Every structure is written in structure tokens, then in C-alpha cells.
PDB file of C-alpha atoms and ligand atoms in Angstrom:
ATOM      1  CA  UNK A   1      27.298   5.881  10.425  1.00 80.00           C
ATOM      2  CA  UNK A   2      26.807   1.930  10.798  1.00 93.00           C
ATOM      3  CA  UNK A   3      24.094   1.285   7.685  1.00 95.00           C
ATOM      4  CA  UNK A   4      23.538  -2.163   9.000  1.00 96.00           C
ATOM      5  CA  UNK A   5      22.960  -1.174  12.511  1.00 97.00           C
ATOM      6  CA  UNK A   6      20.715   1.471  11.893  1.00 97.00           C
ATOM      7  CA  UNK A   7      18.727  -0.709   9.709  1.00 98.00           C
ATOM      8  CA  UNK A   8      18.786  -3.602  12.171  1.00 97.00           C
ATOM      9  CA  UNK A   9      17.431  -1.556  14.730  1.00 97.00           C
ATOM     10  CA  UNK A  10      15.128   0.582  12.534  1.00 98.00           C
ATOM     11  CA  UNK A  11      13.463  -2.852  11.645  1.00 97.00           C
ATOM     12  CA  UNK A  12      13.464  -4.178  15.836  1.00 96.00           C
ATOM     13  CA  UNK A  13      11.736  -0.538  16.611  1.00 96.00           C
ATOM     14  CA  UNK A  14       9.186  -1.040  13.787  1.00 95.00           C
ATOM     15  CA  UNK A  15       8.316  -4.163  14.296  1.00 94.00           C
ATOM     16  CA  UNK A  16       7.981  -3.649  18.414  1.00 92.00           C
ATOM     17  CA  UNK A  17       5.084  -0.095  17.117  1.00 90.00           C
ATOM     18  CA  UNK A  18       3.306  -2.389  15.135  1.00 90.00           C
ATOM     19  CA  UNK A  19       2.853  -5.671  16.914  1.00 82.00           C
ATOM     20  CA  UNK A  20      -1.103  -4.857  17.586  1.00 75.00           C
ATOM     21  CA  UNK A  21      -1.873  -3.019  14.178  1.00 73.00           C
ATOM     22  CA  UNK A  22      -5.194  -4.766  12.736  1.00 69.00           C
ATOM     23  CA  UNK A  23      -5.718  -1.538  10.225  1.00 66.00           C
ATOM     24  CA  UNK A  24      -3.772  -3.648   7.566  1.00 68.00           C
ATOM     25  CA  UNK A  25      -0.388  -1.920   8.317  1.00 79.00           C
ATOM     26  CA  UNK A  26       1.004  -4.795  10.394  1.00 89.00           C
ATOM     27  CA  UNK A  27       4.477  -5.673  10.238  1.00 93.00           C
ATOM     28  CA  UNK A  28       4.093  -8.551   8.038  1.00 94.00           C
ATOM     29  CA  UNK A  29       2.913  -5.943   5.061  1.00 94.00           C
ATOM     30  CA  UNK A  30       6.092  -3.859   5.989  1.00 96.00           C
ATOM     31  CA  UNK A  31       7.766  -6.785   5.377  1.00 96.00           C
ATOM     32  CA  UNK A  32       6.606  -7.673   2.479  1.00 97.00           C
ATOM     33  CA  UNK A  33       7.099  -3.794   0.633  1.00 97.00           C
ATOM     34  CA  UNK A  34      10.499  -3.723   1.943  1.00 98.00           C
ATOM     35  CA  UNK A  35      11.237  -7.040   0.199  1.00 98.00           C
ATOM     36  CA  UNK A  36      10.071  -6.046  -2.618  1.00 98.00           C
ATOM     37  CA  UNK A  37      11.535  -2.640  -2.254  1.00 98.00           C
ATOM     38  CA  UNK A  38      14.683  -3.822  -2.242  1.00 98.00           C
ATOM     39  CA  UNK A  39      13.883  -6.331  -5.512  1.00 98.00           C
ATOM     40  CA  UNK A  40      12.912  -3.653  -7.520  1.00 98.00           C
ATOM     41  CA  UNK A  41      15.825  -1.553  -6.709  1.00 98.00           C
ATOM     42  CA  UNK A  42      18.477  -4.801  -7.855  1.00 98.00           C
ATOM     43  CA  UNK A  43      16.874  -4.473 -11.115  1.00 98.00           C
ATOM     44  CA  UNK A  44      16.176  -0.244 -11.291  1.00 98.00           C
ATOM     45  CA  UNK A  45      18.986   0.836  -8.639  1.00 98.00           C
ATOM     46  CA  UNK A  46      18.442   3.511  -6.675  1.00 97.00           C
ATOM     47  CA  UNK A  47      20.164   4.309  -3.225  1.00 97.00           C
ATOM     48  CA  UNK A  48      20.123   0.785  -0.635  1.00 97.00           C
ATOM     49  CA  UNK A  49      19.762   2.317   2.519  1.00 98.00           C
ATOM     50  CA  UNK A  50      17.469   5.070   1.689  1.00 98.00           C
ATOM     51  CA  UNK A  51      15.218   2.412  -0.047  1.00 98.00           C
ATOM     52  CA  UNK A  52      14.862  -0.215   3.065  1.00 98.00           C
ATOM     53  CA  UNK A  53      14.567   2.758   5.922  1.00 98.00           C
ATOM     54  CA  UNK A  54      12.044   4.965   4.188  1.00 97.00           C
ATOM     55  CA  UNK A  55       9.920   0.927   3.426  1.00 98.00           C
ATOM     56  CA  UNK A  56      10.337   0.274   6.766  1.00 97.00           C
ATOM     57  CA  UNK A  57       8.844   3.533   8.361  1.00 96.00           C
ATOM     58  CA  UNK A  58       6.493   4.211   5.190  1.00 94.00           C
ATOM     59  CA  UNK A  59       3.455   3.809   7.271  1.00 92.00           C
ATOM     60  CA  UNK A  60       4.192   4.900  10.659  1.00 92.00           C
ATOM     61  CA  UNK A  61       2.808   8.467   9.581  1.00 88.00           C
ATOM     62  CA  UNK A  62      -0.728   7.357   9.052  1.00 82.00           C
ATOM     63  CA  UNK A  63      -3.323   8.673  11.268  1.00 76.00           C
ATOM     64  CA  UNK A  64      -4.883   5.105  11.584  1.00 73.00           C
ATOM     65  CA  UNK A  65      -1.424   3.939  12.525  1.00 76.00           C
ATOM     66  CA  UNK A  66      -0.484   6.926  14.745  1.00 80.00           C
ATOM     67  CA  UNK A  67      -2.914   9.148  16.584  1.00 82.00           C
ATOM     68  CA  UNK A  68      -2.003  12.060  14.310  1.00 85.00           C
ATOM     69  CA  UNK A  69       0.202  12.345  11.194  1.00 83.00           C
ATOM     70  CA  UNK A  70       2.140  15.477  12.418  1.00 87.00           C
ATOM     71  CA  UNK A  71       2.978  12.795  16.018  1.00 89.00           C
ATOM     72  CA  UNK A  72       4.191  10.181  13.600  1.00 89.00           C
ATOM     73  CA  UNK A  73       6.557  12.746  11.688  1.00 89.00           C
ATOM     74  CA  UNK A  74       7.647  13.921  15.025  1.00 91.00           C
ATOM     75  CA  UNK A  75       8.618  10.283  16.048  1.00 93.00           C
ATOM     76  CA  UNK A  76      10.136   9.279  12.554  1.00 95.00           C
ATOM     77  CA  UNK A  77      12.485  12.175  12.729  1.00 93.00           C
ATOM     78  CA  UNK A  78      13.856  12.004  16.288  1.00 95.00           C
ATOM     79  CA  UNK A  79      14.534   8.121  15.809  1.00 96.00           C
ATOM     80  CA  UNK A  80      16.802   8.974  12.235  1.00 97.00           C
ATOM     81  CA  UNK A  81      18.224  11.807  14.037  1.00 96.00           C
ATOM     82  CA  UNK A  82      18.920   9.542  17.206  1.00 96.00           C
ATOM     83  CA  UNK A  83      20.142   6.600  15.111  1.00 96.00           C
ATOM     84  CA  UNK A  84      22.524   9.357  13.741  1.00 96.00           C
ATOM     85  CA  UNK A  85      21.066   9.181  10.163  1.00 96.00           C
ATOM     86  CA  UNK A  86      22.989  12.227   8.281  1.00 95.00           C
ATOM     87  CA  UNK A  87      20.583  15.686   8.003  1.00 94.00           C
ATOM     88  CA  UNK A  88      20.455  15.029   4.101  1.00 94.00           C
ATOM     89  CA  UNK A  89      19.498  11.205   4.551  1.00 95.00           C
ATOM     90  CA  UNK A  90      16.941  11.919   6.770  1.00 94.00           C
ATOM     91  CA  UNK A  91      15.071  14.674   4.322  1.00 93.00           C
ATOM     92  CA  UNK A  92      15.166  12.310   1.644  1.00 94.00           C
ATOM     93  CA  UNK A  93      13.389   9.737   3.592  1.00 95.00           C
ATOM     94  CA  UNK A  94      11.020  11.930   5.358  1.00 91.00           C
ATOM     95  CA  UNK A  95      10.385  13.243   2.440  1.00 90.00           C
ATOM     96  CA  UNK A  96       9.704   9.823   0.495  1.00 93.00           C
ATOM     97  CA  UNK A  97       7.095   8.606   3.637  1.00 92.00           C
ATOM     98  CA  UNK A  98       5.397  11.904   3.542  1.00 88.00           C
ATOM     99  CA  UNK A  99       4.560  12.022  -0.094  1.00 87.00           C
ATOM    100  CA  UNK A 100       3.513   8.571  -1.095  1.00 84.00           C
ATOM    101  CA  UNK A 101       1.345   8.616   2.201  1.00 68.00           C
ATOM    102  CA  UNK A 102      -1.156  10.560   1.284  1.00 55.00           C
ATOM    103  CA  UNK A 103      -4.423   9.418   0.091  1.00 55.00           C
ATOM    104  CA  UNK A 104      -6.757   9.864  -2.375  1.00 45.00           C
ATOM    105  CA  UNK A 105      -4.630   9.175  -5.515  1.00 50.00           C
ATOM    106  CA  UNK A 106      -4.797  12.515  -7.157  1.00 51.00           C
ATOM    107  CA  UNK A 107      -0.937  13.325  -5.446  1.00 59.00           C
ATOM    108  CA  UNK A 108       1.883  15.445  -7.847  1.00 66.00           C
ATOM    109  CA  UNK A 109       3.637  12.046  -9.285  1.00 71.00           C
ATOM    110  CA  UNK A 110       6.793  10.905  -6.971  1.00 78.00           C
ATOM    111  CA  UNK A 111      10.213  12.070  -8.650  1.00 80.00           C
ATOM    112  CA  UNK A 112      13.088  10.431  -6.908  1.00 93.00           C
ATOM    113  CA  UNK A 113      13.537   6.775  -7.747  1.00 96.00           C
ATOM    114  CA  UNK A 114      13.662   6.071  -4.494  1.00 97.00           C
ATOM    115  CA  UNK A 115      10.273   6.703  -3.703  1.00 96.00           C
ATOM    116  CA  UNK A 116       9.265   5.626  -6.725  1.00 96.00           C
ATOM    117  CA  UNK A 117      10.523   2.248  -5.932  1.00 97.00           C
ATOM    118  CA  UNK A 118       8.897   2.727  -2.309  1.00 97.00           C
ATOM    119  CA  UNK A 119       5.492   3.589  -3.598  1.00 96.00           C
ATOM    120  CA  UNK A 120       5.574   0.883  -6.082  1.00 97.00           C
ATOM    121  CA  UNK A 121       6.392  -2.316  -3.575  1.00 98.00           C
ATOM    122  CA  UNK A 122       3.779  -0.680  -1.246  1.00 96.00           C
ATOM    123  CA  UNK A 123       1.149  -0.937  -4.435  1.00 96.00           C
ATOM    124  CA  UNK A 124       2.438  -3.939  -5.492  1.00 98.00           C
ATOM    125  CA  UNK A 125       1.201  -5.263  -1.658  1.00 97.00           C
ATOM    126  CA  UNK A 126      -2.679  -3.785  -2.678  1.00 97.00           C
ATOM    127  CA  UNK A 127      -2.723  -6.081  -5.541  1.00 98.00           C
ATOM    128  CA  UNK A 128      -2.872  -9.585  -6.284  1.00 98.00           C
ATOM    129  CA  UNK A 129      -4.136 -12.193  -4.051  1.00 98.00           C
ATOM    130  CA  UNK A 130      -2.255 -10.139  -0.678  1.00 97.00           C
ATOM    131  CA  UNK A 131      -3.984  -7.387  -1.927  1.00 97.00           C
ATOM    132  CA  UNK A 132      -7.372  -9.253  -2.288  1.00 98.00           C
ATOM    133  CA  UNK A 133      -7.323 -10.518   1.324  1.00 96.00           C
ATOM    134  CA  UNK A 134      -6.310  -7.263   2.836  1.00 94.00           C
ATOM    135  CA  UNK A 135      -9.753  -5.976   1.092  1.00 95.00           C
ATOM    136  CA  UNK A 136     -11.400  -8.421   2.555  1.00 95.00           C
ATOM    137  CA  UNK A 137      -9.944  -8.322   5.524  1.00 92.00           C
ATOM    138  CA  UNK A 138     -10.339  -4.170   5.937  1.00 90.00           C
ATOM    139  CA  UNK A 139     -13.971  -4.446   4.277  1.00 92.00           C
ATOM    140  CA  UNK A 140     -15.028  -6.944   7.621  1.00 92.00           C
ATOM    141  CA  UNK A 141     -13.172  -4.392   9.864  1.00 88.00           C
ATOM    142  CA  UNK A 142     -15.560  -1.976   8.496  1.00 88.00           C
ATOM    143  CA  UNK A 143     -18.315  -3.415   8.583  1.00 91.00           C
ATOM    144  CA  UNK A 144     -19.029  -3.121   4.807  1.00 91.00           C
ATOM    145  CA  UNK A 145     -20.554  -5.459   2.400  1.00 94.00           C
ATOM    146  CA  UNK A 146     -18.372  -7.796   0.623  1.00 95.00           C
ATOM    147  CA  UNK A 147     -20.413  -6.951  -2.641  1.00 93.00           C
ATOM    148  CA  UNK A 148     -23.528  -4.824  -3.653  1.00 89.00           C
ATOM    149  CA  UNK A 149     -25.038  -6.176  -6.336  1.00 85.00           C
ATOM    150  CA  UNK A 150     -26.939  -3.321  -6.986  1.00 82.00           C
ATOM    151  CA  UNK A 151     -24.068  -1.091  -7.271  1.00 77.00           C
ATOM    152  CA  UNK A 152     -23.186  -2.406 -10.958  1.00 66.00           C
ATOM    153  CA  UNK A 153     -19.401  -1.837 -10.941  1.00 63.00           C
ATOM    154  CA  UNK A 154     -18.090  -1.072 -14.372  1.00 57.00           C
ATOM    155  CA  UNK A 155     -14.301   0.234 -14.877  1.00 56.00           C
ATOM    156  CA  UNK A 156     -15.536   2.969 -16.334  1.00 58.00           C
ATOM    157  CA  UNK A 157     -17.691   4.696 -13.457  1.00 60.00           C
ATOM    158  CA  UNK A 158     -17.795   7.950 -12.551  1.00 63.00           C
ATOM    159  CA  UNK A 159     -15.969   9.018  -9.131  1.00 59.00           C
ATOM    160  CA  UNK A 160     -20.278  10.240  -8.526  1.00 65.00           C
ATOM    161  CA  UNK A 161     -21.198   7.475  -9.599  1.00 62.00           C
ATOM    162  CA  UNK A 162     -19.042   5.147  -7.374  1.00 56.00           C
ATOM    163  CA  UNK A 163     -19.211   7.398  -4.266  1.00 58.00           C
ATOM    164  CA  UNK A 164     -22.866   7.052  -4.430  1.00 57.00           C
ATOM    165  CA  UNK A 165     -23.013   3.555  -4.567  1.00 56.00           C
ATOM    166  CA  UNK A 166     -22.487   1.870  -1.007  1.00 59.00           C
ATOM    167  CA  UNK A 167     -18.827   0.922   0.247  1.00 79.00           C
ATOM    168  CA  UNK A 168     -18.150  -2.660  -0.209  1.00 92.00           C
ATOM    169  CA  UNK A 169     -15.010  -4.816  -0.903  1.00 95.00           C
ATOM    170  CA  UNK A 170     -15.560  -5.169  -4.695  1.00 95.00           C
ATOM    171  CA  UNK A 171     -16.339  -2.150  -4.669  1.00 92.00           C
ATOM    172  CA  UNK A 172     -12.796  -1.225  -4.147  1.00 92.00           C
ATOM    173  CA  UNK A 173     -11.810  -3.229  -6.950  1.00 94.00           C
ATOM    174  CA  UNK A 174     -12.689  -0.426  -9.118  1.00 91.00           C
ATOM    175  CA  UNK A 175     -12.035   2.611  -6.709  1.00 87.00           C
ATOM    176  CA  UNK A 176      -8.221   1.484  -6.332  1.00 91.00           C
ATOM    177  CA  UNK A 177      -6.965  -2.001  -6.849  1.00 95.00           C
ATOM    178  CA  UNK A 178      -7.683  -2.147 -10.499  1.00 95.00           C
ATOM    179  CA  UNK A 179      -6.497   1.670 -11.433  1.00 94.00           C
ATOM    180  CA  UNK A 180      -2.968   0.309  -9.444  1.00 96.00           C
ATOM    181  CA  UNK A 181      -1.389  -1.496 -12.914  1.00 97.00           C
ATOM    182  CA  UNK A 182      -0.968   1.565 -14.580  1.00 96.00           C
ATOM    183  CA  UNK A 183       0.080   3.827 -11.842  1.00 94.00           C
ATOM    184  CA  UNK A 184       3.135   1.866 -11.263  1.00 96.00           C
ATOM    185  CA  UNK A 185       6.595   3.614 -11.552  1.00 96.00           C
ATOM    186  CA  UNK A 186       8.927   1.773 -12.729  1.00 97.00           C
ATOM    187  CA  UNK A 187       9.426  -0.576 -15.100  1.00 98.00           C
ATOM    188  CA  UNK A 188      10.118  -3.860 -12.824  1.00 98.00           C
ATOM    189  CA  UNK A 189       7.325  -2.578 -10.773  1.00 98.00           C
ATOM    190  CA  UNK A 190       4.750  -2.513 -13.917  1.00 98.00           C
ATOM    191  CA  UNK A 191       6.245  -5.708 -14.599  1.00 98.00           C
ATOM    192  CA  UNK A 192       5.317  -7.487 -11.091  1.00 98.00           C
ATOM    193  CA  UNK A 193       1.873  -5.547 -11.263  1.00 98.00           C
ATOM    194  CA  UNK A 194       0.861  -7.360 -14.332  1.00 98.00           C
ATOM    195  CA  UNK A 195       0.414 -11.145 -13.119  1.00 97.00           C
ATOM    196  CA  UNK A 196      -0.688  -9.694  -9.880  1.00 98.00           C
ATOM    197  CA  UNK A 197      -3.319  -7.591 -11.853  1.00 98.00           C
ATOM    198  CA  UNK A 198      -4.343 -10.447 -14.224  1.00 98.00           C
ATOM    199  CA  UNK A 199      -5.307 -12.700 -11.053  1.00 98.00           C
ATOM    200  CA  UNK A 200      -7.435 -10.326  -9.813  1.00 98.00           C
ATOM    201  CA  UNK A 201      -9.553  -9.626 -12.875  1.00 97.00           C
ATOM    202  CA  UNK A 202      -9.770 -13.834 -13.130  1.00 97.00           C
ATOM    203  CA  UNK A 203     -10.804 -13.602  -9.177  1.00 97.00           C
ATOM    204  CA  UNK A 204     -13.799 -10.741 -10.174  1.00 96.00           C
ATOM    205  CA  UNK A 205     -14.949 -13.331 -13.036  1.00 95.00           C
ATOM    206  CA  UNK A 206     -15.067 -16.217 -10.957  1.00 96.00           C
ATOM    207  CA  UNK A 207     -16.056 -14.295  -8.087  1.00 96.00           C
ATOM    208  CA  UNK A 208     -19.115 -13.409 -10.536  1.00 93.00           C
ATOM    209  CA  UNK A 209     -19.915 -16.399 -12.116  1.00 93.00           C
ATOM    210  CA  UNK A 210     -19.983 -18.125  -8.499  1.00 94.00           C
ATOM    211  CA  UNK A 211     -22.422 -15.049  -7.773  1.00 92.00           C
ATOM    212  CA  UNK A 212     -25.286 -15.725 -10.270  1.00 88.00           C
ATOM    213  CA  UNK A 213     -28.103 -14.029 -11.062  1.00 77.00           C
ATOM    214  CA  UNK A 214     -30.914 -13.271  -8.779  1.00 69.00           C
ATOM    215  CA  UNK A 215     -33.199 -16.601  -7.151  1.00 71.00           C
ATOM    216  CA  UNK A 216     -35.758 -17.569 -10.175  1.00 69.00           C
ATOM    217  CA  UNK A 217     -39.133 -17.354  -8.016  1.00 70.00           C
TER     218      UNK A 217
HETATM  219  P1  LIG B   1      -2.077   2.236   1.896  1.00 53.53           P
HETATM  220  O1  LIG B   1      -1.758   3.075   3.097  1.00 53.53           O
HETATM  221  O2  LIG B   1      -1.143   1.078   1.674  1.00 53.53           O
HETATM  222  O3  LIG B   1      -2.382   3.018   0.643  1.00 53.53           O
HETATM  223  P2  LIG B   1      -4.728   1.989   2.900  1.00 53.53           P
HETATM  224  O4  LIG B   1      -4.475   2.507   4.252  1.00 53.53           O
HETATM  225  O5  LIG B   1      -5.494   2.821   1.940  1.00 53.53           O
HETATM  226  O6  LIG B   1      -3.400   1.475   2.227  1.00 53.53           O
HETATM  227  O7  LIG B   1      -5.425   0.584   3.049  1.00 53.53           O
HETATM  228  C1  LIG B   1      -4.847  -0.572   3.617  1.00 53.53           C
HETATM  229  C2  LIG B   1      -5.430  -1.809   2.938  1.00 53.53           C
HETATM  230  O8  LIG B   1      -6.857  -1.792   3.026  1.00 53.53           O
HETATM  231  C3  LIG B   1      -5.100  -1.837   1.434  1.00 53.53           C
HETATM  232  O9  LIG B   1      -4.850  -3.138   0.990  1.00 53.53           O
HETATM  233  C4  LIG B   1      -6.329  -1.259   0.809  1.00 53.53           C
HETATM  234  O10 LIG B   1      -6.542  -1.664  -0.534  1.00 53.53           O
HETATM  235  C5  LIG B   1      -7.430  -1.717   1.731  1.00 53.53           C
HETATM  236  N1  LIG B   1      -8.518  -0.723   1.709  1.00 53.53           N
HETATM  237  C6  LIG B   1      -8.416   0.615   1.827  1.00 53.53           C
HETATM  238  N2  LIG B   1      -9.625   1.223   1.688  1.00 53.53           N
HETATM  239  C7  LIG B   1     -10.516   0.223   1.467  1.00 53.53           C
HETATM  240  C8  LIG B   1     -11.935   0.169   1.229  1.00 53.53           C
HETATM  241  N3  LIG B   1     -12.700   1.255   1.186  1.00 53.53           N
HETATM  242  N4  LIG B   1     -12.493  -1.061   1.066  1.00 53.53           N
HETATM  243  C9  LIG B   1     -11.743  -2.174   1.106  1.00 53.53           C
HETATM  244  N5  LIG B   1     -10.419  -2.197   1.294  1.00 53.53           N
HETATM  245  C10 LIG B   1      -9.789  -1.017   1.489  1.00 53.53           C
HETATM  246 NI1  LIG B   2       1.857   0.503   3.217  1.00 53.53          NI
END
């Protein structure tokens, strides 16, 4: 098995799927988690090759990347087995995509420091100010408000409480990108969360003072 190859190619294939992806999944984010993938493993370790092949396909078994997440497994696997990516390899890998995929944020905690590295970089890129434009970004996509003033967003709301306040961008603030901090993994990753995490609560407090209060008349 030629690592370099495989990962040469892995990166030409990924790149070529995502080259019209507006769902903020595009190639440049994929990019940007396998850099810092491969950061956090200099400092933690972990196992190279897994690390950079299981960043670079990490999202190309998401249903708003793929028409269906079963289609994108299919895919993943028949490209590691064509590439001639060893049986054992490839279960680690699929495995690592498949569990820090899923959504919601109530998932059984990673275990091998591989995709704990993996999950971090890919949290690391929903923080900060990357993570602040892609909110932005995917709030417009949707249609959503970019805040509800009404909504009163404390850190401390209930999932009720949030859910039945409308979707908007800072909204999401509190749903995800300020709960990210202390789900991080490792200890580099906690590490890179925290100046990413401190811009964004200075973003919410200028983003509120530039706000105001409601017109005076
Ligand atoms: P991932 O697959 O990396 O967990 P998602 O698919 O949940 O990310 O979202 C992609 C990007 O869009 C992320 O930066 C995320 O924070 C943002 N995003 C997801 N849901 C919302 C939402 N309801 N409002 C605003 N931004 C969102
Ligand atoms: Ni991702």
C-alpha cells in the first residue's frame, strides 16, 4: 500500500465530489479540518494516515452532501477498498466518519484518538470567526433571521425553550457554537477552541451593543 498515493488521490476525488457544495461542506472546510487534523495529531499522536483519510471523507456521508447516508457509505467504502486500503484500515475510518457524523449532539462520546482528533478539527471549523461566517452563511441559505430579538437567548435555555423560539443565526450561538469549547477532545483541541471561543462571545457583545434597544418613539 502507497500511503501517499492513496492520500493524493483520496484528496483529487474529494475535492472533484465537492466542487458545487454550497451546504457549508465545500472543499475549502475539508481543508481546513484536515489541517488541523493533522496539527492536533503532531502534538496528541495518533495514527497519520488514518487521521488525514477519515478528515478528508468525514462529510461525504451526509445526506445534504449525498442523496442518502447509506449511498455515501456505499461510495466511501468501494473507493478505500479500490485504493487498496487494508480491511482493518478501512473499518477504522468508516467507522470514525460514521460516528462523529451524526447530529444532534447527544452521540456515545468518540473513543479512538483518531476520531477524537477528527471530530475535534471538524468543531474547531464551527467556531471562531470560520465558524461565525459559515452561520451566517447557512442561516441566508435558509432563509432564517440573522437575529430574533424576541427570542432572548440566554446560555442557560432550555432545549423547549430554544426550539420554540424561531431559527435564526444567533440563535445557533447558543444551540451549538457556544456548547463546542467544552465538548472538545483533546487537550490541543480544547486549547485551539479557547481563543476561537473567546472571539465569539466578544462578536455576540459587540454584535449586541451595535444592536440597541428598541426605536424611542
Ligand atoms: P457539521 O456537519 O460540521 O456538524 P452542520 O452540517 O451541522 O455541520 O452545519 C454546517 C455549518 O452550518 C456549521 O458551521 C454549522 O454551525 C452551521 N449550521 C448548522 N445548523 C445551523 C443553524 N440552524 N443555523 C445556523 N447555522 C447552522
Ligand atoms: Ni465537517
Amino acid at each position: 500500500m502507497n500511503q501517499d498515493k492513496i492520500i493524493q488521490q483520496t484528496k483529487q476525488w474529494v475535492q472533484s465530489k465537492l466542487d458545487n457544495e454550497s451546504s457549508g461542506h465545500d472543499w475549502h472546510h475539508i481543508q481546513r479540518v484536515t489541517t488541523q487534523a493533522v496539527e492536533i495529531a503532531q502534538v496528541e499522536g495518533g495514527n497519520q494516515f488514518i487521521i488525514i483519510l477519515a478528515a478528508l471523507l468525514h462529510d461525504l456521508i451526509d445526506d445534504k452532501v449525498v442523496e442518502s447516508e447509506e449511498e455515501g457509505i456505499k461510495e466511501v467504502t468501494n473507493w478505500l477498498v479500490d485504493q487498496g486500503v487494508p480491511k482493518k484500515e478501512q473499518e477504522t475510518i468508516y467507522s470514525i466518519i460514521t460516528t462523529i457524523s451524526f447530529k444532534g449532539g447527544n452521540n456515545d462520546p468518540v473513543t479512538s484518538l483518531e476520531a477524537q482528533i477528527v471530530q475535534d478539527a471538524d468543531r474547531l471549523d464551527a467556531i471562531g470567526a470560520i465558524g461565525i461566517a459559515r452561520t451566517f452563511m447557512y442561516a441566508g441559505n435558509k432563509g432564517h433571521l440573522m437575529h430574533d430579538p424576541e427570542a432572548h437567548y440566554r446560555e442557560s435555555m432550555t432545549v423547549e425553550e430554544y426550539r420554540q423560539s424561531p431559527s435564526s443565526a444567533i440563535g445557533h450561538f447558543y444551540e451549538k457554537l457556544l456548547k463546542l469549547k467544552e465538548l472538545m477532545n483533546t487537550n490541543e483541541g480544547r486549547r485551539r477552541a479557547e481563543e476561537r471561543h473567546q472571539y465569539m462571545q466578544q462578536f455576540l457583545s459587540q454584535f449586541y451593543d451595535e444592536w440597541g434597544n428598541e426605536v424611542p418613539f
